[in-house]
Amino acid sequence: MFHTIWHPTRHGGLSRLVMTGMWRLSSRLSARRRAAGLAGPLGMVCVVSVWALAVAVGWALVYWPHMPQSFSYSAGLVPAEHAGPVDALYVSLVTLATLGLGDIAPAVGWLRVVGPLEALVGFALLSATVAWILGIYPALARRRTLALRLSHVRGGATSRELDSDGGASLLDGLASAVSVITVDFLQYAESYYFYDGDENTSLPRQIGHAVGLAELAVHSRHPDVRLSASVLRRALDDLAAILDERFLRTGAATAGVFASYASDHGDRRRTGAALRRGPDASSPGDEERRRP
């Protein structure tokens, strides 16, 4: 929990294991698009459930050796019949959820202190879960916004149009957005396991066009455009490095990492061509881009 939620550049081992398992399971199902779309949300539910279960079982193991002699029981309950592991787990779950039923309660001094501590952990777990969700979904929105921006640019950016102050400003904006996405993958690594079904809002499908724009503009006559293209290329290299280090582990160059990224998210048909050509071949500026 600490590494997943509070440590800004680490990825908790348990959450990584659960999210990766859900993602790989979804990729093996026949209805990939539908299954992959559920991998991220269901993975988060599973992670939170595992956290809660681990906390509950841990505290139950503290309570169990001291039952029934260190606990008080309400009338109607026979202590000897309610001193097993299931009863200890019941006490732990009731305390963790801060229900305070009181039918089985700690009666010894130090256990009476441990109980409220578990309740505080339960409250922290609930608060941390909400904060985690409120962090991941804005990161997803930023990722999809960048993909949509790239889809808008894809059909209209030509070498002549990029060779201007407006082209430099466009490339700067894309470089800034790519840098934000890179930080999002560092801080909210679980966002990788969310599938974007719509092509225009899918970063794995659109990121190749950013590579194409950078390659198109790097030889521009305008010095500001060349500088902005260089910055965009470095931002893309950083994003590819994070994707490869954290998730893909291909050891490939930037274009190869983005191809694997798109393939991992279900786009195996267009990725190679998009990375080779840059902007879509059907765009009206392609003929001009082919000219020297």
mmCIF file of C-alpha atoms in Angstrom:
data_model
loop_
_atom_site.group_PDB
_atom_site.id
_atom_site.type_symbol
_atom_site.label_atom_id
_atom_site.label_comp_id
_atom_site.label_asym_id
_atom_site.label_seq_id
_atom_site.Cartn_x
_atom_site.Cartn_y
_atom_site.Cartn_z
ATOM 1 C CA MET A 1 0.000 0.000 0.000
ATOM 2 C CA PHE A 2 2.797 2.404 0.866
ATOM 3 C CA HIS A 3 4.650 1.950 -2.419
ATOM 4 C CA THR A 4 1.475 1.979 -4.513
ATOM 5 C CA ILE A 5 -0.211 5.027 -3.016
ATOM 6 C CA TRP A 6 2.243 7.193 -1.094
ATOM 7 C CA HIS A 7 5.605 6.543 -2.767
ATOM 8 C CA PRO A 8 5.498 8.625 -5.973
ATOM 9 C CA THR A 9 7.978 6.636 -8.066
ATOM 10 C CA ARG A 10 7.505 3.068 -6.839
ATOM 11 C CA HIS A 11 5.061 0.347 -7.789
ATOM 12 C CA GLY A 12 3.848 -1.924 -5.010
ATOM 13 C CA GLY A 13 4.722 -5.566 -5.601
ATOM 14 C CA LEU A 14 1.278 -6.866 -4.658
ATOM 15 C CA SER A 15 -0.607 -4.410 -6.844
ATOM 16 C CA ARG A 16 1.805 -5.097 -9.735
ATOM 17 C CA LEU A 17 1.241 -8.840 -9.388
ATOM 18 C CA VAL A 18 -2.545 -8.544 -9.309
ATOM 19 C CA MET A 19 -2.835 -5.972 -12.109
ATOM 20 C CA THR A 20 -0.384 -7.846 -14.358
ATOM 21 C CA GLY A 21 -2.224 -11.111 -13.744
ATOM 22 C CA MET A 22 -5.574 -9.572 -14.655
ATOM 23 C CA TRP A 23 -4.089 -7.989 -17.783
ATOM 24 C CA ARG A 24 -2.510 -11.233 -19.001
ATOM 25 C CA LEU A 25 -5.687 -13.159 -18.272
ATOM 26 C CA SER A 26 -7.758 -10.699 -20.272
ATOM 27 C CA SER A 27 -5.357 -10.951 -23.228
ATOM 28 C CA ARG A 28 -5.906 -14.711 -23.418
ATOM 29 C CA LEU A 29 -9.676 -14.537 -23.554
ATOM 30 C CA SER A 30 -11.400 -14.720 -26.935
ATOM 31 C CA ALA A 31 -13.308 -11.428 -26.650
ATOM 32 C CA ARG A 32 -10.133 -9.416 -26.099
ATOM 33 C CA ARG A 33 -11.551 -5.931 -26.511
ATOM 34 C CA ARG A 34 -14.308 -6.475 -23.988
ATOM 35 C CA ALA A 35 -12.146 -8.408 -21.526
ATOM 36 C CA ALA A 36 -9.250 -5.962 -21.696
ATOM 37 C CA GLY A 37 -11.612 -3.091 -20.997
ATOM 38 C CA LEU A 38 -12.450 -4.694 -17.651
ATOM 39 C CA ALA A 39 -8.875 -5.613 -16.723
ATOM 40 C CA GLY A 40 -7.994 -2.254 -15.164
ATOM 41 C CA PRO A 41 -11.165 -1.658 -13.115
ATOM 42 C CA LEU A 42 -11.409 -5.275 -11.962
ATOM 43 C CA GLY A 43 -7.695 -5.283 -11.188
ATOM 44 C CA MET A 44 -8.116 -2.273 -8.889
ATOM 45 C CA VAL A 45 -11.046 -3.963 -7.141
ATOM 46 C CA CYS A 46 -8.938 -7.094 -6.663
ATOM 47 C CA VAL A 47 -5.976 -5.101 -5.339
ATOM 48 C CA VAL A 48 -8.104 -3.307 -2.739
ATOM 49 C CA SER A 49 -9.762 -6.603 -1.785
ATOM 50 C CA VAL A 50 -6.389 -8.284 -1.309
ATOM 51 C CA TRP A 51 -5.184 -5.357 0.798
ATOM 52 C CA ALA A 52 -8.264 -5.567 3.038
ATOM 53 C CA LEU A 53 -8.062 -9.359 3.317
ATOM 54 C CA ALA A 54 -4.359 -9.259 4.156
ATOM 55 C CA VAL A 55 -4.948 -6.714 6.923
ATOM 56 C CA ALA A 56 -7.902 -8.679 8.304
ATOM 57 C CA VAL A 57 -6.020 -11.996 8.316
ATOM 58 C CA GLY A 58 -2.944 -10.380 9.859
ATOM 59 C CA TRP A 59 -4.893 -8.999 12.795
ATOM 60 C CA ALA A 60 -6.837 -12.268 13.129
ATOM 61 C CA LEU A 61 -3.525 -14.053 13.652
ATOM 62 C CA VAL A 62 -2.839 -11.639 16.509
ATOM 63 C CA TYR A 63 -6.240 -12.279 18.136
ATOM 64 C CA TRP A 64 -6.533 -16.039 17.669
ATOM 65 C CA PRO A 65 -3.890 -17.268 20.187
ATOM 66 C CA HIS A 66 -5.586 -15.185 22.924
ATOM 67 C CA MET A 67 -9.124 -16.448 22.418
ATOM 68 C CA PRO A 68 -11.239 -16.996 24.433
ATOM 69 C CA GLN A 69 -9.449 -16.122 27.679
ATOM 70 C CA SER A 70 -8.557 -12.536 26.724
ATOM 71 C CA PHE A 71 -11.933 -11.656 25.179
ATOM 72 C CA SER A 72 -15.331 -10.884 26.585
ATOM 73 C CA TYR A 73 -18.439 -12.468 25.044
ATOM 74 C CA SER A 74 -21.999 -11.286 25.035
ATOM 75 C CA ALA A 75 -24.743 -13.316 26.708
ATOM 76 C CA GLY A 76 -25.748 -16.341 24.664
ATOM 77 C CA LEU A 77 -22.293 -17.013 23.277
ATOM 78 C CA VAL A 78 -20.252 -19.877 24.692
ATOM 79 C CA PRO A 79 -16.602 -18.704 24.707
ATOM 80 C CA ALA A 80 -15.176 -22.167 24.113
ATOM 81 C CA GLU A 81 -17.317 -22.544 20.984
ATOM 82 C CA HIS A 82 -16.240 -19.182 19.533
ATOM 83 C CA ALA A 83 -12.476 -19.283 19.812
ATOM 84 C CA GLY A 84 -11.414 -20.649 16.433
ATOM 85 C CA PRO A 85 -9.711 -19.008 13.456
ATOM 86 C CA VAL A 86 -13.044 -18.084 11.856
ATOM 87 C CA ASP A 87 -14.077 -16.252 15.012
ATOM 88 C CA ALA A 88 -10.742 -14.437 15.129
ATOM 89 C CA LEU A 89 -11.236 -13.398 11.501
ATOM 90 C CA TYR A 90 -14.759 -12.255 12.354
ATOM 91 C CA VAL A 91 -13.456 -10.045 15.174
ATOM 92 C CA SER A 92 -10.793 -8.651 12.869
ATOM 93 C CA LEU A 93 -13.261 -7.856 10.069
ATOM 94 C CA VAL A 94 -15.715 -6.198 12.465
ATOM 95 C CA THR A 95 -12.930 -4.068 13.925
ATOM 96 C CA LEU A 96 -11.445 -3.243 10.519
ATOM 97 C CA ALA A 97 -14.835 -2.104 9.231
ATOM 98 C CA THR A 98 -15.370 -0.079 12.449
ATOM 99 C CA LEU A 99 -18.774 -1.730 12.971
ATOM 100 C CA GLY A 100 -18.336 -2.067 16.734
ATOM 101 C CA LEU A 101 -20.861 -4.885 17.260
ATOM 102 C CA GLY A 102 -19.407 -5.763 20.665
ATOM 103 C CA ASP A 103 -20.524 -9.407 20.813
ATOM 104 C CA ILE A 104 -16.855 -10.462 20.977
ATOM 105 C CA ALA A 105 -14.480 -7.782 22.240
ATOM 106 C CA PRO A 106 -10.930 -7.649 23.634
ATOM 107 C CA ALA A 107 -10.843 -7.658 27.427
ATOM 108 C CA VAL A 108 -7.089 -7.485 28.148
ATOM 109 C CA GLY A 109 -5.338 -4.123 28.257
ATOM 110 C CA TRP A 110 -2.950 -4.432 25.317
ATOM 111 C CA LEU A 111 -5.572 -6.098 23.097
ATOM 112 C CA ARG A 112 -7.959 -3.236 23.846
ATOM 113 C CA VAL A 113 -5.313 -0.931 22.384
ATOM 114 C CA VAL A 114 -4.690 -3.145 19.353
ATOM 115 C CA GLY A 115 -8.370 -3.121 18.391
ATOM 116 C CA PRO A 116 -8.627 0.659 17.834
ATOM 117 C CA LEU A 117 -5.330 0.582 15.975
ATOM 118 C CA GLU A 118 -6.829 -1.876 13.510
ATOM 119 C CA ALA A 119 -9.841 0.388 13.131
ATOM 120 C CA LEU A 120 -7.485 3.262 12.283
ATOM 121 C CA VAL A 121 -5.807 1.072 9.668
ATOM 122 C CA GLY A 122 -9.225 0.315 8.208
ATOM 123 C CA PHE A 123 -10.024 4.013 7.981
ATOM 124 C CA ALA A 124 -6.621 4.660 6.372
ATOM 125 C CA LEU A 125 -7.277 1.852 3.878
ATOM 126 C CA LEU A 126 -10.589 3.406 2.866
ATOM 127 C CA SER A 127 -9.080 6.884 2.529
ATOM 128 C CA ALA A 128 -6.072 5.569 0.587
ATOM 129 C CA THR A 129 -8.321 3.668 -1.798
ATOM 130 C CA VAL A 130 -10.341 6.783 -2.572
ATOM 131 C CA ALA A 131 -7.156 8.806 -3.086
ATOM 132 C CA TRP A 132 -5.755 6.088 -5.373
ATOM 133 C CA ILE A 133 -8.879 6.102 -7.527
ATOM 134 C CA LEU A 134 -8.935 9.901 -7.671
ATOM 135 C CA GLY A 135 -5.321 9.829 -8.862
ATOM 136 C CA ILE A 136 -5.583 7.149 -11.539
ATOM 137 C CA TYR A 137 -8.678 8.334 -13.380
ATOM 138 C CA PRO A 138 -7.413 11.892 -13.995
ATOM 139 C CA ALA A 139 -4.181 10.295 -15.297
ATOM 140 C CA LEU A 140 -6.292 8.250 -17.707
ATOM 141 C CA ALA A 141 -8.100 11.407 -18.808
ATOM 142 C CA ARG A 142 -4.777 13.128 -19.551
ATOM 143 C CA ARG A 143 -3.588 10.124 -21.540
ATOM 144 C CA ARG A 144 -6.758 10.014 -23.616
ATOM 145 C CA THR A 145 -6.657 13.770 -24.147
ATOM 146 C CA LEU A 146 -3.166 13.505 -25.625
ATOM 147 C CA ALA A 147 -4.273 10.654 -27.881
ATOM 148 C CA LEU A 148 -7.253 12.677 -29.089
ATOM 149 C CA ARG A 149 -4.997 15.669 -29.747
ATOM 150 C CA LEU A 150 -2.692 13.488 -31.826
ATOM 151 C CA SER A 151 -5.658 12.155 -33.789
ATOM 152 C CA HIS A 152 -6.667 15.742 -34.575
ATOM 153 C CA VAL A 153 -3.163 16.624 -35.740
ATOM 154 C CA ARG A 154 -2.705 13.426 -37.716
ATOM 155 C CA GLY A 155 -4.638 14.486 -40.795
ATOM 156 C CA GLY A 156 -3.549 18.095 -41.125
ATOM 157 C CA ALA A 157 0.112 18.604 -40.259
ATOM 158 C CA THR A 158 2.340 18.962 -43.324
ATOM 159 C CA SER A 159 5.994 19.928 -43.553
ATOM 160 C CA ARG A 160 5.044 23.378 -44.841
ATOM 161 C CA GLU A 161 2.575 23.983 -42.029
ATOM 162 C CA LEU A 162 5.001 22.758 -39.384
ATOM 163 C CA ASP A 163 7.706 25.096 -40.671
ATOM 164 C CA SER A 164 6.292 28.072 -38.763
ATOM 165 C CA ASP A 165 5.906 29.576 -35.319
ATOM 166 C CA GLY A 166 2.589 27.748 -35.013
ATOM 167 C CA GLY A 167 4.300 24.459 -35.785
ATOM 168 C CA ALA A 168 6.877 25.080 -33.067
ATOM 169 C CA SER A 169 4.096 25.876 -30.601
ATOM 170 C CA LEU A 170 2.265 22.693 -31.576
ATOM 171 C CA LEU A 171 5.345 20.539 -31.046
ATOM 172 C CA ASP A 172 6.056 22.227 -27.701
ATOM 173 C CA GLY A 173 2.534 21.474 -26.525
ATOM 174 C CA LEU A 174 2.838 17.840 -27.550
ATOM 175 C CA ALA A 175 6.222 17.517 -25.829
ATOM 176 C CA SER A 176 4.770 18.954 -22.625
ATOM 177 C CA ALA A 177 1.801 16.569 -22.759
ATOM 178 C CA VAL A 178 4.073 13.573 -23.394
ATOM 179 C CA SER A 179 6.191 14.547 -20.367
ATOM 180 C CA VAL A 180 3.063 14.672 -18.204
ATOM 181 C CA ILE A 181 2.070 11.191 -19.383
ATOM 182 C CA THR A 182 5.558 9.928 -18.566
ATOM 183 C CA VAL A 183 5.197 11.193 -14.993
ATOM 184 C CA ASP A 184 1.733 9.622 -14.804
ATOM 185 C CA PHE A 185 3.180 6.226 -15.684
ATOM 186 C CA LEU A 186 5.783 6.712 -12.946
ATOM 187 C CA GLN A 187 3.311 7.741 -10.261
ATOM 188 C CA TYR A 188 0.248 5.728 -11.337
ATOM 189 C CA ALA A 189 1.725 2.647 -12.955
ATOM 190 C CA GLU A 190 -1.598 0.837 -12.647
ATOM 191 C CA SER A 191 -3.050 3.166 -15.283
ATOM 192 C CA TYR A 192 -1.088 1.181 -17.893
ATOM 193 C CA TYR A 193 -3.518 -1.713 -17.469
ATOM 194 C CA PHE A 194 -6.529 0.296 -18.594
ATOM 195 C CA TYR A 195 -7.591 -0.354 -22.162
ATOM 196 C CA ASP A 196 -8.828 2.469 -24.412
ATOM 197 C CA GLY A 197 -11.312 0.996 -26.834
ATOM 198 C CA ASP A 198 -11.831 4.020 -29.080
ATOM 199 C CA GLU A 199 -9.014 4.458 -31.582
ATOM 200 C CA ASN A 200 -8.942 8.256 -31.349
ATOM 201 C CA THR A 201 -8.496 8.219 -27.563
ATOM 202 C CA SER A 202 -6.083 5.282 -27.474
ATOM 203 C CA LEU A 203 -2.537 6.474 -26.814
ATOM 204 C CA PRO A 204 -0.965 3.156 -27.908
ATOM 205 C CA ARG A 205 -2.579 3.644 -31.319
ATOM 206 C CA GLN A 206 -1.835 7.355 -31.653
ATOM 207 C CA ILE A 207 1.646 7.728 -30.167
ATOM 208 C CA GLY A 208 3.263 6.674 -33.439
ATOM 209 C CA HIS A 209 1.957 9.860 -35.044
ATOM 210 C CA ALA A 210 3.914 11.915 -32.515
ATOM 211 C CA VAL A 211 7.044 10.061 -33.608
ATOM 212 C CA GLY A 212 6.177 10.848 -37.212
ATOM 213 C CA LEU A 213 5.667 14.537 -36.470
ATOM 214 C CA ALA A 214 9.017 14.764 -34.693
ATOM 215 C CA GLU A 215 10.781 13.086 -37.611
ATOM 216 C CA LEU A 216 8.987 15.349 -40.079
ATOM 217 C CA ALA A 217 9.918 18.540 -38.236
ATOM 218 C CA VAL A 218 13.498 17.764 -37.262
ATOM 219 C CA HIS A 219 14.743 18.814 -40.715
ATOM 220 C CA SER A 220 12.680 22.004 -40.844
ATOM 221 C CA ARG A 221 14.272 25.268 -41.982
ATOM 222 C CA HIS A 222 12.730 27.074 -39.002
ATOM 223 C CA PRO A 223 15.170 26.917 -36.021
ATOM 224 C CA ASP A 224 12.383 27.013 -33.427
ATOM 225 C CA VAL A 225 10.654 24.090 -35.127
ATOM 226 C CA ARG A 226 13.874 22.064 -35.134
ATOM 227 C CA LEU A 227 14.382 22.795 -31.435
ATOM 228 C CA SER A 228 10.796 21.880 -30.583
ATOM 229 C CA ALA A 229 11.081 18.692 -32.634
ATOM 230 C CA SER A 230 14.242 17.772 -30.727
ATOM 231 C CA VAL A 231 12.471 18.336 -27.400
ATOM 232 C CA LEU A 232 9.512 16.228 -28.551
ATOM 233 C CA ARG A 233 11.820 13.403 -29.595
ATOM 234 C CA ARG A 234 13.524 13.445 -26.193
ATOM 235 C CA ALA A 235 10.145 13.406 -24.449
ATOM 236 C CA LEU A 236 9.108 10.420 -26.569
ATOM 237 C CA ASP A 237 12.384 8.655 -25.776
ATOM 238 C CA ASP A 238 11.754 9.190 -22.051
ATOM 239 C CA LEU A 239 8.219 7.824 -22.350
ATOM 240 C CA ALA A 240 9.464 4.792 -24.253
ATOM 241 C CA ALA A 241 12.164 4.184 -21.634
ATOM 242 C CA ILE A 242 9.613 4.194 -18.806
ATOM 243 C CA LEU A 243 7.227 1.916 -20.694
ATOM 244 C CA ASP A 244 10.004 -0.533 -21.458
ATOM 245 C CA GLU A 245 11.505 -0.470 -17.960
ATOM 246 C CA ARG A 246 8.225 -0.767 -16.074
ATOM 247 C CA PHE A 247 6.026 -2.917 -18.306
ATOM 248 C CA LEU A 248 7.350 -4.237 -21.620
ATOM 249 C CA ARG A 249 11.041 -5.078 -21.121
ATOM 250 C CA THR A 250 11.811 -5.414 -24.821
ATOM 251 C CA GLY A 251 15.170 -3.641 -24.837
ATOM 252 C CA ALA A 252 14.193 -2.087 -28.165
ATOM 253 C CA ALA A 253 14.570 1.462 -29.435
ATOM 254 C CA THR A 254 11.781 4.011 -29.100
ATOM 255 C CA ALA A 255 9.873 2.925 -32.213
ATOM 256 C CA GLY A 256 10.082 -0.733 -31.196
ATOM 257 C CA VAL A 257 8.864 0.006 -27.667
ATOM 258 C CA PHE A 258 5.873 1.920 -28.995
ATOM 259 C CA ALA A 259 5.127 -0.932 -31.392
ATOM 260 C CA SER A 260 5.156 -3.379 -28.456
ATOM 261 C CA TYR A 261 3.018 -0.958 -26.428
ATOM 262 C CA ALA A 262 0.398 -0.868 -29.174
ATOM 263 C CA SER A 263 0.572 -4.639 -29.614
ATOM 264 C CA ASP A 264 0.117 -5.204 -25.881
ATOM 265 C CA HIS A 265 -3.017 -3.080 -26.054
ATOM 266 C CA GLY A 266 -4.465 -5.000 -28.953
ATOM 267 C CA ASP A 267 -3.388 -2.982 -32.017
ATOM 268 C CA ARG A 268 -1.263 -5.408 -33.992
ATOM 269 C CA ARG A 269 -2.329 -4.410 -37.511
ATOM 270 C CA ARG A 270 -1.469 -0.734 -37.885
ATOM 271 C CA THR A 271 1.367 -0.206 -35.457
ATOM 272 C CA GLY A 272 4.341 -0.995 -37.651
ATOM 273 C CA ALA A 273 3.042 1.026 -40.584
ATOM 274 C CA ALA A 274 2.120 3.977 -38.398
ATOM 275 C CA LEU A 275 5.569 4.094 -36.824
ATOM 276 C CA ARG A 276 7.275 3.911 -40.197
ATOM 277 C CA ARG A 277 5.113 6.532 -41.901
ATOM 278 C CA GLY A 278 4.394 8.897 -39.039
ATOM 279 C CA PRO A 279 1.024 10.541 -39.750
ATOM 280 C CA ASP A 280 -1.677 8.446 -41.370
ATOM 281 C CA ALA A 281 -1.184 7.682 -45.038
ATOM 282 C CA SER A 282 -4.714 8.743 -45.811
ATOM 283 C CA SER A 283 -4.112 12.306 -44.637
ATOM 284 C CA PRO A 284 -4.216 15.040 -47.292
ATOM 285 C CA GLY A 285 -0.669 16.237 -46.560
ATOM 286 C CA ASP A 286 1.083 12.962 -47.387
ATOM 287 C CA GLU A 287 1.965 13.888 -50.953
ATOM 288 C CA GLU A 288 3.601 17.081 -49.739
ATOM 289 C CA ARG A 289 5.498 15.215 -47.051
ATOM 290 C CA ARG A 290 7.022 12.944 -49.694
ATOM 291 C CA ARG A 291 8.435 15.900 -51.616
ATOM 292 C CA PRO A 292 12.000 17.015 -50.871
#
